[in-house]
Coordinates of C-alpha atoms in Angstrom, one line a residue:
M872 CA 103.2 98.2 109.1
S873 CA 105.4 100.3 106.9
T874 CA 109.2 99.8 107.0
R875 CA 111.3 102.8 107.8
L876 CA 114.1 103.2 105.4
P877 CA 117.4 105.1 105.8
P878 CA 117.5 108.7 104.6
V879 CA 117.0 108.9 100.8
T880 CA 119.8 111.4 100.4
P881 CA 123.1 109.3 100.2
V882 CA 126.1 110.1 102.4
N883 CA 128.9 111.7 100.4
F884 CA 132.2 110.1 101.2
D885 CA 134.8 112.6 100.0
S886 CA 137.7 110.6 101.6
V887 CA 138.8 107.0 100.9
D888 CA 140.2 106.8 104.5
L889 CA 138.4 103.8 106.0
D890 CA 138.0 105.2 109.5
T891 CA 136.4 108.4 108.0
V892 CA 134.1 106.3 105.9
L893 CA 132.9 104.3 108.8
S894 CA 132.6 107.3 111.1
E895 CA 130.4 109.2 108.5
W896 CA 128.3 106.0 108.0
L897 CA 127.6 105.7 111.7
G898 CA 126.8 109.4 111.9
A899 CA 124.1 108.8 109.3
L900 CA 122.6 106.0 111.4
Q901 CA 122.2 107.9 114.6
E902 CA 118.4 107.7 114.3
F903 CA 118.5 103.9 115.1
P904 CA 121.0 104.3 117.0
V905 CA 124.1 102.3 115.9
E906 CA 127.3 103.1 117.7
A907 CA 129.7 100.5 116.3
V908 CA 130.5 98.6 113.1
V909 CA 132.7 95.7 112.5
V910 CA 133.6 94.1 109.1
L911 CA 135.0 90.6 109.1
G912 CA 136.4 88.8 106.0
P913 CA 138.2 85.5 105.2
D914 CA 141.8 85.2 106.3
P915 CA 143.4 84.5 102.9
F916 CA 146.3 82.7 104.7
G917 CA 144.3 80.8 107.2
G918 CA 141.9 77.8 107.3
R919 CA 138.5 77.7 105.7
E920 CA 136.7 79.0 108.8
D921 CA 139.3 81.6 109.8
R922 CA 138.3 85.2 109.7
Q923 CA 140.1 88.5 110.2
V924 CA 138.9 91.9 111.3
L925 CA 139.0 94.1 108.2
A926 CA 137.5 97.2 109.9
V927 CA 136.2 98.3 113.3
H928 CA 134.8 101.6 114.4
P929 CA 135.3 103.1 116.9
P930 CA 138.9 101.6 116.9
A931 CA 138.8 101.3 120.7
L932 CA 136.6 98.2 120.2
G933 CA 139.3 96.3 118.5
A934 CA 139.6 93.6 121.3
A935 CA 135.8 93.0 121.1
A936 CA 136.0 92.8 117.3
R937 CA 138.8 90.2 117.5
G938 CA 136.8 88.1 119.9
L939 CA 133.9 88.1 117.4
A940 CA 136.3 87.1 114.6
Q941 CA 137.7 84.2 116.6
S942 CA 134.2 82.8 117.3
R943 CA 132.6 80.2 115.1
E944 CA 129.0 81.3 115.5
F945 CA 128.8 83.1 112.2
G946 CA 131.9 81.8 110.5
V947 CA 130.7 78.5 109.0
T948 CA 130.3 78.2 105.2
W949 CA 126.9 79.3 104.0
R950 CA 125.7 75.9 102.7
D951 CA 126.4 74.3 106.1
S952 CA 124.9 77.1 108.1
D953 CA 121.4 77.5 109.5
A954 CA 121.9 81.3 109.5
S955 CA 120.6 83.4 106.6
L956 CA 122.6 86.2 105.0
V957 CA 121.0 88.5 107.5
A958 CA 120.8 87.9 111.3
W959 CA 119.3 90.1 114.0
Q960 CA 120.3 89.1 117.5
S961 CA 120.1 90.2 121.1
L962 CA 123.3 90.2 123.1
S963 CA 121.5 90.2 126.5
R964 CA 121.3 86.5 127.0
P965 CA 124.5 84.7 128.1
D966 CA 125.5 81.8 125.8
A967 CA 128.2 79.4 126.8
E968 CA 128.6 78.1 123.3
S969 CA 129.4 81.5 122.0
G970 CA 132.6 81.9 124.0
D971 CA 133.5 85.3 125.4
W972 CA 132.6 87.5 122.4
R973 CA 129.1 88.4 123.7
A974 CA 130.5 89.2 127.1
L975 CA 133.0 91.6 125.5
W976 CA 130.3 93.5 123.7
R977 CA 127.9 93.5 126.7
G978 CA 130.8 94.9 128.8
Q979 CA 130.9 97.9 126.4
G980 CA 127.1 98.4 126.9
F981 CA 125.9 96.9 123.6
R982 CA 122.6 95.0 123.7
S983 CA 121.9 94.0 120.1
L984 CA 123.4 93.5 116.6
V985 CA 122.4 93.2 113.0
R986 CA 124.7 91.2 110.7
V987 CA 124.7 91.3 107.0
G988 CA 126.6 88.7 104.9
L989 CA 128.0 89.6 101.5
P990 CA 129.0 86.4 99.6
L991 CA 132.4 86.0 98.0
P992 CA 133.9 83.4 95.6
G993 CA 134.9 80.1 97.1
G994 CA 132.0 79.9 99.6
R995 CA 133.4 82.7 101.8
A996 CA 131.8 86.0 102.7
F997 CA 132.4 89.5 104.1
E998 CA 130.3 90.0 107.3
C999 CA 129.2 93.4 108.4
F1000 CA 128.0 93.7 112.1
L1001 CA 126.2 96.8 113.3
F1002 CA 125.9 97.1 117.1
S1003 CA 123.4 99.1 119.1
R1004 CA 123.3 99.9 122.8
R1005 CA 119.5 99.4 122.8
E1006 CA 117.4 96.4 122.0
L1007 CA 116.1 96.4 118.4
N1008 CA 112.5 95.4 118.9
D1009 CA 111.2 96.6 115.5
R1010 CA 111.8 94.5 112.4
A1011 CA 111.7 97.7 110.4
D1012 CA 114.8 99.0 112.2
A1013 CA 116.8 95.9 111.3
A1014 CA 115.5 96.1 107.6
A1015 CA 116.6 99.7 107.4
L1016 CA 120.1 98.8 108.7
V1017 CA 120.4 96.1 106.1
W1018 CA 119.4 98.5 103.4
S1019 CA 121.9 101.1 104.6
T1020 CA 124.7 98.4 104.6
L1021 CA 124.0 97.4 101.0
N1022 CA 123.9 101.0 100.0
V1023 CA 127.3 102.0 101.5
W1024 CA 129.1 98.6 101.0
P1025 CA 130.8 99.5 97.6
T1026 CA 132.5 102.5 99.3
V1027 CA 133.4 100.5 102.4
K1028 CA 134.8 97.7 100.3
R1029 CA 137.0 100.0 98.2
S1030 CA 138.4 101.6 101.4
I1031 CA 139.1 98.2 102.9
G1032 CA 140.8 97.0 99.7
G1033 CA 143.0 100.1 99.7
Q1034 CA 144.0 99.7 103.4
C1035 CA 144.4 95.9 103.7
S1036 CA 145.9 95.0 100.4
R1037 CA 149.6 95.3 99.7
L1038 CA 149.0 95.2 96.0
S1039 CA 149.9 98.2 93.9
P1040 CA 147.2 99.9 91.9
R1041 CA 148.5 98.4 88.7
E1042 CA 148.6 94.9 90.2
R1043 CA 145.0 95.3 91.3
E1044 CA 144.0 96.6 87.9
C1045 CA 145.6 93.5 86.1
L1046 CA 143.9 91.1 88.5
A1047 CA 140.5 92.9 88.0
L1048 CA 140.9 92.4 84.3
A1049 CA 141.8 88.8 84.7
F1050 CA 138.7 88.4 86.9
E1051 CA 136.7 89.7 83.9
G1052 CA 138.2 86.8 81.9
L1053 CA 140.6 88.9 79.8
T1054 CA 143.8 87.3 78.7
A1055 CA 147.2 89.0 79.2
R1056 CA 147.1 90.2 75.6
E1057 CA 143.6 91.6 76.0
S1058 CA 144.5 93.2 79.3
A1059 CA 147.6 94.8 77.6
E1060 CA 145.4 96.3 74.9
R1061 CA 143.0 97.7 77.5
L1062 CA 145.9 99.1 79.6
Q1063 CA 147.9 100.2 76.5
C1064 CA 151.0 98.3 77.6
S1065 CA 152.8 95.0 76.6
D1066 CA 151.8 91.5 77.5
R1067 CA 155.1 91.2 79.3
T1068 CA 154.1 94.1 81.6
V1069 CA 150.8 92.6 82.4
N1070 CA 152.4 89.2 83.3
Y1071 CA 155.0 91.0 85.4
H1072 CA 152.3 92.7 87.5
L1073 CA 150.3 89.4 87.8
S1074 CA 153.5 87.6 88.9
N1075 CA 154.1 90.2 91.6
A1076 CA 150.5 89.9 92.8
M1077 CA 150.8 86.2 93.0
S1078 CA 154.0 86.5 95.1
K1079 CA 152.4 89.0 97.5
L1080 CA 149.3 86.9 97.9
K1081 CA 151.4 83.7 98.4
V1082 CA 149.9 81.7 95.6
D1083 CA 151.4 80.1 92.5
N1084 CA 148.6 80.6 90.0
K1085 CA 146.4 83.5 88.6
L1086 CA 143.1 82.0 89.8
G1087 CA 144.4 81.8 93.4
A1088 CA 145.5 85.4 93.2
I1089 CA 142.2 86.5 92.0
Q1090 CA 140.4 84.7 94.7
R1091 CA 142.5 86.0 97.5
A1092 CA 142.3 89.6 96.1
C1093 CA 138.5 89.2 96.2
W1094 CA 138.7 88.1 99.9
L1095 CA 140.7 91.2 100.7
G1096 CA 138.3 93.5 98.9
A1097 CA 141.1 94.5 96.6
I1098 CA 139.1 93.8 93.4

């Protein structure tokens, strides 16, 4: 049986506004159909298993998204989890161990989900959940949704980073260069500024991200999608 893939023509995202990006993405997935998307990411200021809602569309589903983020069903570290990077699940069966999050989504009429994990440094991950109001009975549908997620993820990540991060563009730029392994002097040459300026931006970034070293700042910026 051949796998149906998403449309070959990519969606053009002319706006970096996150809600617009998600809305246009869902519009391109109407064939399946998918009517909601939630993106979870690590809480940089919480515990190892704590997650936060980075994006939800439609926004009216915020309470259901927060219920999902508070669950532990998908939140464990990868090496300790029995789940693969992709999960395809029905929401129709009640599950006492899952808490109330399934009931919240069933109450909105949703019957199934596809989850795609996108690994991050430090054993964490972004998690993208696509919800449908019908049962997904065809593995090809789930495969196509995963393909679509991987296709659009760079745009979604940039939009999340711009919305969720309090870092200035220059601070993000300096952290990105540090992530590449450049020293302050090498970064200064790339940015055509002084070492002191680079270190100033890195210091501000560390303060905003509530860490006391450059490595910690890089890691938390990754978790926020800022770099």
